[in-house]
């Protein structure tokens, strides 16, 4: 192994005392035993606990997860890094089995904790349990929506052949579709998973034709897709009634630990700010030499952008310096991630695609996986994942595992903030207008997809429930008209859509995933939240730094609304969210200036 290859490979042996696979599997067995031990000690007895007893239980639960974090993380990270290795496969299998058994052994806890808090609600505010206050509040919030044990059991088996089966059918159906397309005069037949890679082609006609072919094909099965989505929506409405959720979105609001008022303010801001996005899309069309962008051009790269490559050391320097401009301690942690070899960046066969960051709470650090090819996008990915690492460094220094279960609305705060720090640095270093343009378009496209496009999906989902309420029957054409209505609210006349795009909803797995309604607005929340924070940083300068530190260090010990309030922001007001929009508009303005 060359010195560089070694630097780009993580050293996960740090997670365990011993890397002998037999030792690891015996530790995993020990974990199952420890879970059984907790069950023996507490099953059926939680209802009798007083505050001190409950504190002992919650502490034991946290100690348990810290004690076995090393072996579980070692087994899963090793498999992510090389799934072809025989030992990795063996450890991954052992981990899955042990994880399921330990999970089953401890499943009683959540139910019994709910019963306990229902009987003794005063425990939530007991001073002995101060550290776990919000953890307990979240359980309390779910109590009114839990049914009797018998009904819960029946619901689970109903779902198996109900919502779960519809989701399985949608996935299987999509996975087995093939599409015919002409490439360089030769007709090719491609499965869905392959043809969608053509959406990113540098050949504009091919991008357009692949979109047309796919959605034309999917639309031919509209009866099947509509049956699935109609049944899933119908099931959800029925369950809302049984579980006493006042609105179709409520379950998701509770799961995400947010309030309806904040989401309403967020979505109103998005709806009121569509012109900024349309302005960007028109600008992008100009840069691409087009009258108007087609839907197949929305995230296409700008033409004529100089291809800039970064070495591993250059990337490290850019990312660490970006963080240093904000907080030297953060930069130190990020640099430590490289120095201690907590990043696996080498491109290799059998490695999981994409990138992720895994927190290592017991080690007060984290692990990052990516495949580094030296492109600007890879440097961004690195800055992003290392932002998650910073969050873990802060969280693990201040919170127990129960208070570091970060929900989707907050999870991307440090990571996207890091991307924006990198953006400012790269913009300052850019030597040509074309370079500047490429950086800004990358940031604006990402925001466009995560905030604006996903908002269209929120409008669509809400539209389906409203339509059902009005007594409409959701056949394929009706669902399509709701889809295009949501879409057009965002894009207006800034985009030319292929008529076949009305079938786009057919392939979105989220709408079919069981018990996962309104997956969408947390993405919008996360994106606009960070843009708003970044704007405030620009306005307040260094005075803002401790605020963001406090917010991240709190982990999940406070709700997203409280976290924001602690540092002086009100997420239920449109004024706060408008700050995020100002930052977006600022970037659009900078892009305009490169004309
Ligand atoms: Zn992320």
Coordinates of C-alpha atoms in Angstrom, one line a residue, residues 8-562:
X8 CA -7.1 7.6 2.5
X9 CA -8.1 4.4 4.3
X10 CA -9.7 4.5 7.7
X11 CA -8.3 2.6 10.7
X12 CA -11.4 1.2 12.3
X13 CA -9.3 -1.1 14.6
X14 CA -9.5 1.9 17.0
X15 CA -13.1 0.9 17.7
X16 CA -12.3 -2.4 19.3
X17 CA -9.8 -3.9 21.8
X18 CA -9.4 -6.9 19.5
X19 CA -10.0 -7.3 15.7
X20 CA -10.1 -11.1 15.8
X21 CA -13.5 -12.0 14.2
X22 CA -14.1 -14.7 16.8
X23 CA -13.6 -12.1 19.5
X24 CA -16.0 -9.7 17.8
X25 CA -18.8 -12.3 17.3
X26 CA -18.4 -13.4 21.0
X27 CA -18.8 -9.7 22.0
X28 CA -22.0 -9.5 19.8
X29 CA -23.3 -12.6 21.6
X30 CA -22.5 -10.9 24.9
X31 CA -24.5 -7.9 23.8
X32 CA -27.6 -10.1 23.2
X33 CA -27.1 -11.5 26.7
X34 CA -26.8 -8.0 28.2
X35 CA -30.0 -7.0 26.5
X36 CA -31.7 -10.2 27.9
X37 CA -30.3 -9.2 31.3
X38 CA -31.9 -5.8 31.1
X39 CA -35.2 -7.4 30.1
X40 CA -35.0 -9.8 33.0
X41 CA -34.4 -6.9 35.4
X42 CA -37.1 -4.6 34.1
X43 CA -39.8 -6.4 32.1
X44 CA -43.2 -5.9 33.8
X45 CA -41.6 -3.8 36.5
X46 CA -41.3 -0.4 34.8
X47 CA -44.8 0.6 36.0
X48 CA -43.6 0.5 39.6
X49 CA -40.5 2.8 39.1
X50 CA -40.1 6.1 40.9
X51 CA -37.9 8.9 39.6
X52 CA -34.7 7.4 40.9
X53 CA -35.6 4.0 39.6
X54 CA -36.4 5.4 36.2
X55 CA -33.1 7.3 36.2
X56 CA -31.3 4.1 36.9
X57 CA -33.1 2.4 34.0
X58 CA -32.4 5.2 31.5
X59 CA -28.7 5.3 32.6
X60 CA -28.4 1.6 32.2
X61 CA -29.9 1.8 28.7
X62 CA -27.4 4.5 27.7
X63 CA -24.5 2.6 29.2
X64 CA -25.6 -0.5 27.2
X65 CA -25.5 1.3 23.9
X66 CA -22.1 2.9 24.7
X67 CA -20.6 -0.4 25.8
X68 CA -21.4 -2.2 22.5
X69 CA -21.1 0.7 20.1
X70 CA -17.5 -0.2 19.2
X71 CA -18.2 -3.8 18.1
X72 CA -21.5 -3.0 16.3
X73 CA -19.9 0.0 14.5
X74 CA -16.8 -2.0 13.6
X75 CA -18.9 -4.7 12.0
X76 CA -21.1 -2.4 10.0
X77 CA -18.3 0.0 8.9
X78 CA -16.1 -2.9 7.8
X79 CA -18.9 -4.2 5.6
X80 CA -19.5 -0.7 4.1
X81 CA -15.9 -0.5 3.2
X82 CA -15.7 -3.9 1.5
X83 CA -18.8 -6.0 1.2
X84 CA -16.8 -8.6 -0.9
X85 CA -14.5 -9.6 2.0
X86 CA -15.5 -12.9 3.6
X87 CA -14.8 -11.8 7.2
X88 CA -16.8 -8.6 6.6
X89 CA -19.7 -10.6 5.3
X90 CA -19.6 -12.9 8.3
X91 CA -19.4 -10.0 10.8
X92 CA -22.3 -8.2 9.1
X93 CA -24.5 -11.3 9.3
X94 CA -23.6 -11.8 13.0
X95 CA -24.4 -8.1 13.6
X96 CA -27.8 -8.3 11.9
X97 CA -28.8 -11.3 13.9
X98 CA -27.5 -10.0 17.2
X99 CA -29.1 -6.6 16.5
X100 CA -32.5 -8.1 15.8
X101 CA -32.4 -10.3 18.9
X102 CA -31.2 -7.4 21.2
X103 CA -33.9 -5.2 19.7
X104 CA -36.6 -7.8 20.3
X105 CA -35.4 -8.3 23.9
X106 CA -35.7 -4.5 24.6
X107 CA -38.9 -3.8 22.6
X108 CA -41.0 -3.8 25.8
X109 CA -39.2 -0.7 27.2
X110 CA -40.9 1.9 25.0
X111 CA -44.4 0.4 25.6
X112 CA -43.9 0.1 29.4
X113 CA -42.3 3.6 29.6
X114 CA -45.4 4.9 27.9
X115 CA -47.6 3.2 30.4
X116 CA -45.5 4.5 33.3
X117 CA -45.7 8.1 32.1
X118 CA -49.4 7.8 31.4
X119 CA -49.9 6.8 35.1
X120 CA -47.3 9.3 36.5
X121 CA -47.0 12.3 34.2
X122 CA -45.2 14.2 37.0
X123 CA -42.0 12.2 36.3
X124 CA -41.3 14.3 33.2
X125 CA -40.6 17.4 35.3
X126 CA -39.0 15.6 38.2
X127 CA -35.6 17.2 39.0
X128 CA -33.9 13.8 39.2
X129 CA -34.8 13.3 35.6
X130 CA -33.9 16.7 34.3
X131 CA -31.4 15.4 31.8
X132 CA -34.0 13.1 30.2
X133 CA -36.8 15.6 30.2
X134 CA -37.2 16.0 26.5
X135 CA -36.6 12.3 25.9
X136 CA -39.6 11.7 28.2
X137 CA -41.7 14.5 26.7
X138 CA -41.4 12.8 23.3
X139 CA -42.7 9.5 24.7
X140 CA -45.6 11.4 26.3
X141 CA -46.5 13.1 23.0
X142 CA -47.0 9.7 21.4
X143 CA -49.1 8.2 24.2
X144 CA -52.6 9.5 23.0
X145 CA -52.0 7.8 19.6
X146 CA -51.0 4.3 20.8
X147 CA -53.8 1.8 20.6
X148 CA -54.4 -1.2 22.8
X149 CA -51.8 -4.0 22.6
X150 CA -54.3 -6.2 20.7
X151 CA -55.1 -3.5 18.1
X152 CA -51.4 -2.8 17.7
X153 CA -50.8 -6.4 16.9
X154 CA -53.7 -6.7 14.5
X155 CA -52.4 -3.5 12.8
X156 CA -49.0 -5.0 12.3
X157 CA -50.3 -8.1 10.6
X158 CA -52.8 -6.0 8.6
X159 CA -49.8 -3.9 7.3
X160 CA -47.9 -7.0 6.2
X161 CA -50.4 -7.8 3.4
X162 CA -51.6 -4.2 3.2
X163 CA -49.4 -1.1 3.0
X164 CA -46.2 -3.1 3.1
X165 CA -47.3 -5.3 0.2
X166 CA -48.3 -2.3 -1.9
X167 CA -44.9 -0.8 -1.3
X168 CA -43.2 -4.1 -2.2
X169 CA -45.3 -4.3 -5.4
X170 CA -44.3 -0.8 -6.4
X171 CA -40.6 -1.5 -5.9
X172 CA -40.7 -4.9 -7.6
X173 CA -42.7 -3.5 -10.5
X174 CA -40.4 -0.5 -11.0
X175 CA -37.3 -2.7 -10.7
X176 CA -38.4 -5.1 -13.5
X177 CA -39.4 -2.5 -16.1
X178 CA -37.2 -2.2 -19.1
X179 CA -37.1 0.7 -21.6
X180 CA -36.0 0.9 -25.2
X181 CA -33.8 3.9 -26.3
X182 CA -31.7 4.8 -29.3
X183 CA -28.1 5.6 -28.5
X184 CA -25.8 6.6 -31.4
X185 CA -28.2 4.9 -33.9
X186 CA -28.4 1.6 -31.9
X187 CA -31.5 0.6 -30.0
X188 CA -30.8 -0.4 -26.5
X189 CA -33.0 -2.0 -23.9
X190 CA -32.2 -0.9 -20.3
X191 CA -33.7 -1.7 -16.9
X192 CA -35.0 1.3 -14.9
X193 CA -31.9 1.5 -12.7
X194 CA -29.6 1.9 -15.7
X195 CA -31.6 4.2 -17.9
X196 CA -31.9 6.9 -15.2
X197 CA -28.2 7.4 -15.3
X198 CA -28.8 9.1 -18.7
X199 CA -30.6 11.9 -17.0
X200 CA -27.1 13.2 -16.1
X201 CA -25.7 12.9 -19.6
X202 CA -23.8 15.8 -21.0
X203 CA -25.8 15.2 -24.2
X204 CA -28.9 17.3 -24.0
X205 CA -31.0 15.3 -26.4
X206 CA -30.2 12.0 -24.6
X207 CA -31.2 13.6 -21.3
X208 CA -34.5 14.6 -22.9
X209 CA -35.2 11.3 -24.6
X210 CA -34.4 9.2 -21.6
X211 CA -36.9 11.2 -19.5
X212 CA -39.5 10.9 -22.2
X213 CA -39.0 7.1 -22.7
X214 CA -39.1 6.4 -18.9
X215 CA -42.2 8.4 -18.0
X216 CA -44.0 7.3 -21.1
X217 CA -43.4 3.7 -20.1
X218 CA -44.4 4.2 -16.5
X219 CA -47.6 6.0 -17.5
X220 CA -48.8 3.0 -19.4
X221 CA -49.2 1.2 -16.0
X222 CA -51.1 4.0 -14.4
X223 CA -53.9 1.7 -13.1
X224 CA -51.4 -0.2 -11.1
X225 CA -49.6 2.8 -9.6
X226 CA -52.8 4.5 -8.9
X227 CA -54.2 1.5 -7.1
X228 CA -51.2 1.3 -4.9
X229 CA -51.0 5.0 -4.0
X230 CA -54.8 5.2 -3.5
X231 CA -54.8 2.3 -1.1
X232 CA -51.8 3.7 0.8
X233 CA -53.5 7.1 1.3
X234 CA -56.8 5.4 2.2
X235 CA -55.1 3.2 4.8
X236 CA -53.3 6.3 6.3
X237 CA -56.6 8.2 6.6
X238 CA -58.2 5.2 8.3
X239 CA -55.2 4.9 10.7
X240 CA -55.3 8.6 11.5
X241 CA -58.9 8.1 12.6
X242 CA -58.1 5.1 14.8
X243 CA -55.0 6.7 16.2
X244 CA -56.8 10.0 16.7
X245 CA -54.5 12.1 14.6
X246 CA -56.4 15.3 13.8
X247 CA -54.7 15.7 10.3
X248 CA -52.8 13.5 7.9
X249 CA -49.6 15.3 8.6
X250 CA -49.8 15.1 12.5
X251 CA -48.1 11.7 12.8
X252 CA -45.1 13.0 10.9
X253 CA -45.1 16.2 12.9
X254 CA -44.8 14.2 16.2
X255 CA -42.2 11.8 14.8
X256 CA -40.0 14.8 13.7
X257 CA -40.5 16.5 17.1
X258 CA -41.7 19.7 15.4
X259 CA -44.9 21.9 15.6
X260 CA -47.5 22.5 13.0
X261 CA -47.1 26.3 13.4
X262 CA -43.4 26.1 12.4
X263 CA -44.1 23.9 9.4
X264 CA -46.9 26.2 8.3
X265 CA -44.6 29.2 8.5
X266 CA -41.9 27.3 6.6
X267 CA -44.2 26.3 3.8
X268 CA -45.8 29.7 3.5
X269 CA -42.3 31.2 3.1
X270 CA -41.5 28.7 0.4
X271 CA -44.7 29.4 -1.5
X272 CA -44.1 33.1 -1.2
X273 CA -40.6 32.9 -2.5
X274 CA -41.0 31.0 -5.7
X275 CA -39.9 34.0 -7.8
X276 CA -36.4 33.8 -6.5
X277 CA -36.0 30.2 -7.8
X278 CA -37.6 31.0 -11.1
X279 CA -35.2 33.9 -11.5
X280 CA -32.3 31.4 -11.0
X281 CA -33.8 28.9 -13.5
X282 CA -34.1 31.7 -16.1
X283 CA -30.5 32.7 -15.4
X284 CA -29.3 29.2 -15.8
X285 CA -31.1 28.9 -19.1
X286 CA -29.2 32.0 -20.3
X287 CA -25.9 30.5 -19.3
X288 CA -26.8 27.3 -21.2
X289 CA -27.8 29.4 -24.3
X290 CA -31.4 28.3 -24.1
X291 CA -34.7 30.2 -24.3
X292 CA -36.0 28.1 -21.4
X293 CA -34.8 25.1 -19.4
X294 CA -36.5 21.8 -20.1
X295 CA -37.2 19.6 -17.1
X296 CA -34.3 17.5 -18.3
X297 CA -31.9 20.5 -17.8
X298 CA -32.8 21.5 -14.3
X299 CA -29.8 20.0 -12.6
X300 CA -27.6 19.7 -15.7
X301 CA -24.0 21.0 -15.2
X302 CA -23.3 24.4 -16.8
X303 CA -21.4 24.1 -20.1
X304 CA -17.8 25.3 -20.5
X305 CA -16.9 25.0 -16.8
X306 CA -13.2 24.4 -16.4
X307 CA -12.6 21.0 -14.8
X308 CA -10.6 21.6 -11.6
X309 CA -9.1 18.7 -9.8
X310 CA -8.1 18.5 -6.2
X311 CA -5.5 16.2 -4.6
X312 CA -6.2 14.6 -1.2
X313 CA -4.0 17.1 0.6
X314 CA -5.5 20.1 -1.3
X315 CA -9.0 18.9 -0.3
X316 CA -7.9 18.6 3.3
X317 CA -6.5 22.1 3.3
X318 CA -9.6 23.6 1.7
X319 CA -12.0 21.9 4.1
X320 CA -10.0 22.5 7.3
X321 CA -9.5 26.1 6.3
X322 CA -13.2 26.6 5.6
X323 CA -14.0 25.4 9.1
X324 CA -11.2 27.4 10.6
X325 CA -12.7 30.7 9.3
X326 CA -15.7 29.9 11.6
X327 CA -14.2 28.2 14.7
X328 CA -10.6 27.1 15.2
X329 CA -11.7 24.3 17.5
X330 CA -14.0 22.9 14.8
X331 CA -11.1 23.0 12.4
X332 CA -9.0 21.1 14.9
X333 CA -11.6 18.3 15.1
X334 CA -11.9 18.2 11.3
X335 CA -8.2 18.0 10.9
X336 CA -8.1 15.3 13.6
X337 CA -10.5 13.2 11.4
X338 CA -7.8 13.1 8.7
X339 CA -4.9 12.8 11.1
X340 CA -6.4 9.9 13.1
X341 CA -7.5 8.2 9.9
X342 CA -11.2 8.3 10.5
X343 CA -12.0 8.9 6.8
X344 CA -12.2 6.1 4.2
X345 CA -11.9 7.9 0.9
X346 CA -10.1 5.4 -1.3
X347 CA -12.0 4.3 -4.4
X348 CA -12.3 0.5 -4.2
X349 CA -14.3 -2.4 -5.4
X350 CA -17.0 -3.7 -3.0
X351 CA -17.3 -0.4 -1.3
X352 CA -20.7 1.1 -0.6
X353 CA -21.6 3.9 -3.0
X354 CA -22.3 7.4 -1.8
X355 CA -21.1 8.9 1.5
X356 CA -22.0 8.9 5.1
X357 CA -20.8 9.9 8.6
X358 CA -21.3 7.6 11.6
X359 CA -21.0 9.1 15.0
X360 CA -18.7 7.4 17.5
X361 CA -20.2 8.6 20.8
X362 CA -18.0 6.4 23.1
X363 CA -14.9 7.6 21.3
X364 CA -16.2 11.2 21.2
X365 CA -15.5 11.3 17.5
X366 CA -16.9 10.0 14.2
X367 CA -16.2 8.0 11.0
X368 CA -16.7 9.2 7.4
X369 CA -16.9 7.1 4.2
X370 CA -16.8 8.5 0.7
X371 CA -15.1 7.7 -2.7
X372 CA -12.8 10.5 -3.4
X373 CA -12.1 11.2 -7.1
X374 CA -10.6 14.7 -6.7
X375 CA -13.6 16.6 -8.2
X376 CA -15.1 19.7 -6.7
X377 CA -18.2 17.7 -5.8
X378 CA -16.0 15.3 -3.7
X379 CA -14.5 18.2 -1.8
X380 CA -18.1 19.4 -1.1
X381 CA -19.0 15.9 0.1
X382 CA -16.0 15.8 2.4
X383 CA -17.0 19.2 3.9
X384 CA -20.5 18.0 4.3
X385 CA -19.7 14.7 6.0
X386 CA -17.1 16.4 8.3
X387 CA -19.8 18.8 9.3
X388 CA -21.7 15.8 10.6
X389 CA -18.5 14.8 12.4
X390 CA -18.3 18.2 14.1
X391 CA -21.9 17.7 15.3
X392 CA -20.9 14.3 16.7
X393 CA -17.8 15.8 18.4
X394 CA -20.0 18.4 20.1
X395 CA -22.9 16.1 20.9
X396 CA -20.8 13.3 22.3
X397 CA -19.1 15.8 24.7
X398 CA -22.4 17.1 26.1
X399 CA -25.0 14.4 25.7
X400 CA -25.9 10.8 26.5
X401 CA -26.9 8.6 23.6
X402 CA -30.6 9.1 24.4
X403 CA -30.1 12.8 23.8
X404 CA -28.2 12.3 20.6
X405 CA -30.9 10.9 18.4
X406 CA -30.9 13.7 15.9
X407 CA -34.1 14.1 13.8
X408 CA -34.1 15.0 10.1
X409 CA -34.9 18.7 10.6
X410 CA -31.7 19.3 12.5
X411 CA -29.4 16.5 11.3
X412 CA -28.1 18.5 8.3
X413 CA -27.4 21.7 10.2
X414 CA -23.6 21.4 10.6
X415 CA -23.1 19.5 7.3
X416 CA -24.8 22.1 5.1
X417 CA -23.3 24.9 7.1
X418 CA -19.9 23.5 6.4
X419 CA -20.7 23.4 2.7
X420 CA -21.6 27.1 2.8
X421 CA -18.3 27.9 4.6
X422 CA -16.5 26.0 1.8
X423 CA -18.5 27.9 -0.8
X424 CA -17.4 31.3 0.6
X425 CA -13.8 30.1 0.6
X426 CA -13.9 28.7 -2.9
X427 CA -15.6 31.8 -4.2
X428 CA -12.9 34.0 -2.7
X429 CA -10.2 31.8 -4.4
X430 CA -11.9 31.5 -7.8
X431 CA -9.9 33.2 -10.5
X432 CA -12.4 33.3 -13.3
X433 CA -16.1 34.1 -13.8
X434 CA -16.7 30.6 -15.1
X435 CA -15.2 29.0 -11.9
X436 CA -17.4 31.3 -9.7
X437 CA -20.4 30.4 -11.8
X438 CA -19.9 26.6 -11.4
X439 CA -19.6 27.0 -7.6
X440 CA -22.7 29.1 -7.3
X441 CA -24.7 26.9 -9.6
X442 CA -23.8 23.8 -7.5
X443 CA -25.1 25.4 -4.3
X444 CA -28.2 26.8 -6.0
X445 CA -29.1 23.6 -7.7
X446 CA -28.7 21.7 -4.4
X447 CA -31.0 24.2 -2.6
X448 CA -33.4 24.1 -5.6
X449 CA -33.8 20.3 -5.3
X450 CA -33.9 20.0 -1.6
X451 CA -36.0 23.0 -0.7
X452 CA -38.1 24.0 -3.8
X453 CA -38.6 20.7 -5.5
X454 CA -39.4 18.9 -2.3
X455 CA -41.9 21.7 -1.4
X456 CA -43.8 20.7 -4.6
X457 CA -43.9 17.2 -3.2
X458 CA -45.4 18.5 0.1
X459 CA -48.1 20.3 -1.8
X460 CA -48.8 17.2 -3.9
X461 CA -49.1 14.9 -0.9
X462 CA -51.4 17.3 0.9
X463 CA -53.4 17.6 -2.3
X464 CA -54.1 13.9 -2.4
X465 CA -55.7 13.9 1.1
X466 CA -57.7 17.0 0.3
X467 CA -59.0 15.4 -2.9
X468 CA -60.0 12.3 -1.0
X469 CA -61.8 14.4 1.6
X470 CA -63.7 16.1 -1.3
X471 CA -64.9 12.7 -2.4
X472 CA -62.7 12.5 -5.5
X473 CA -61.5 9.1 -6.7
X474 CA -57.7 8.9 -7.2
X475 CA -57.3 7.4 -10.6
X476 CA -54.1 7.8 -12.5
X477 CA -55.1 11.0 -14.3
X478 CA -56.4 12.6 -11.1
X479 CA -53.2 11.8 -9.2
X480 CA -51.2 13.3 -12.2
X481 CA -53.2 16.5 -12.1
X482 CA -52.5 16.9 -8.4
X483 CA -48.8 16.2 -9.1
X484 CA -48.6 18.9 -11.8
X485 CA -50.6 21.3 -9.7
X486 CA -48.0 21.0 -6.9
X487 CA -45.2 21.2 -9.3
X488 CA -46.5 24.3 -11.1
X489 CA -46.9 26.1 -7.9
X490 CA -43.1 26.1 -7.6
X491 CA -41.9 26.2 -11.1
X492 CA -44.6 28.4 -12.8
X493 CA -43.7 29.0 -16.4
X494 CA -39.9 28.9 -15.8
X495 CA -39.6 25.3 -17.1
X496 CA -40.8 23.4 -20.1
X497 CA -42.1 20.0 -19.0
X498 CA -42.4 17.0 -21.2
X499 CA -46.1 16.0 -21.1
X500 CA -45.0 12.5 -19.9
X501 CA -43.6 14.1 -16.7
X502 CA -47.1 14.1 -15.2
X503 CA -46.3 10.4 -14.4
X504 CA -43.3 11.3 -12.2
X505 CA -45.2 10.4 -9.0
X506 CA -45.2 6.7 -10.1
X507 CA -41.6 6.1 -9.4
X508 CA -41.1 8.0 -6.1
X509 CA -40.7 5.2 -3.5
X510 CA -41.4 7.6 -0.6
X511 CA -45.1 7.7 -1.4
X512 CA -45.3 4.0 -1.1
X513 CA -43.1 3.3 1.9
X514 CA -45.3 2.0 4.7
X515 CA -46.1 4.4 7.6
X516 CA -43.9 7.1 6.2
X517 CA -46.3 9.8 5.2
X518 CA -45.0 13.4 4.7
X519 CA -41.4 12.3 4.6
X520 CA -40.8 15.5 2.6
X521 CA -41.0 18.8 4.6
X522 CA -38.0 17.9 6.9
X523 CA -35.8 18.3 3.9
X524 CA -37.2 21.7 3.2
X525 CA -36.9 22.6 6.9
X526 CA -33.3 21.4 7.1
X527 CA -32.2 23.4 4.0
X528 CA -33.9 26.7 4.8
X529 CA -32.9 26.4 8.4
X530 CA -29.2 26.3 7.6
X531 CA -29.5 29.1 5.0
X532 CA -31.2 31.2 7.6
X533 CA -28.5 30.4 10.2
X534 CA -25.8 31.3 7.6
X535 CA -27.5 34.6 6.9
X536 CA -27.5 35.4 10.6
X537 CA -23.8 34.5 10.8
X538 CA -23.2 36.9 8.0
X539 CA -25.1 39.6 9.8
X540 CA -23.8 38.9 13.3
X541 CA -20.2 37.7 12.6
X542 CA -18.3 36.1 15.4
X543 CA -21.1 36.7 17.9
X544 CA -23.0 34.0 16.1
X545 CA -20.4 31.3 16.6
X546 CA -21.3 30.3 20.2
X547 CA -25.0 30.2 19.3
X548 CA -24.5 27.6 16.7
X549 CA -22.2 25.7 19.1
X550 CA -24.9 25.7 21.7
X551 CA -27.5 24.5 19.2
X552 CA -25.5 21.6 18.0
X553 CA -24.1 20.6 21.4
X554 CA -27.7 20.2 22.7
X555 CA -28.2 17.2 20.4
X556 CA -31.8 16.0 20.8
X557 CA -32.1 17.1 24.4
X558 CA -34.3 20.0 23.2
X559 CA -36.9 20.1 20.3
X560 CA -35.9 21.9 17.1
X561 CA -38.2 24.8 18.1
X562 CA -36.6 25.1 21.6

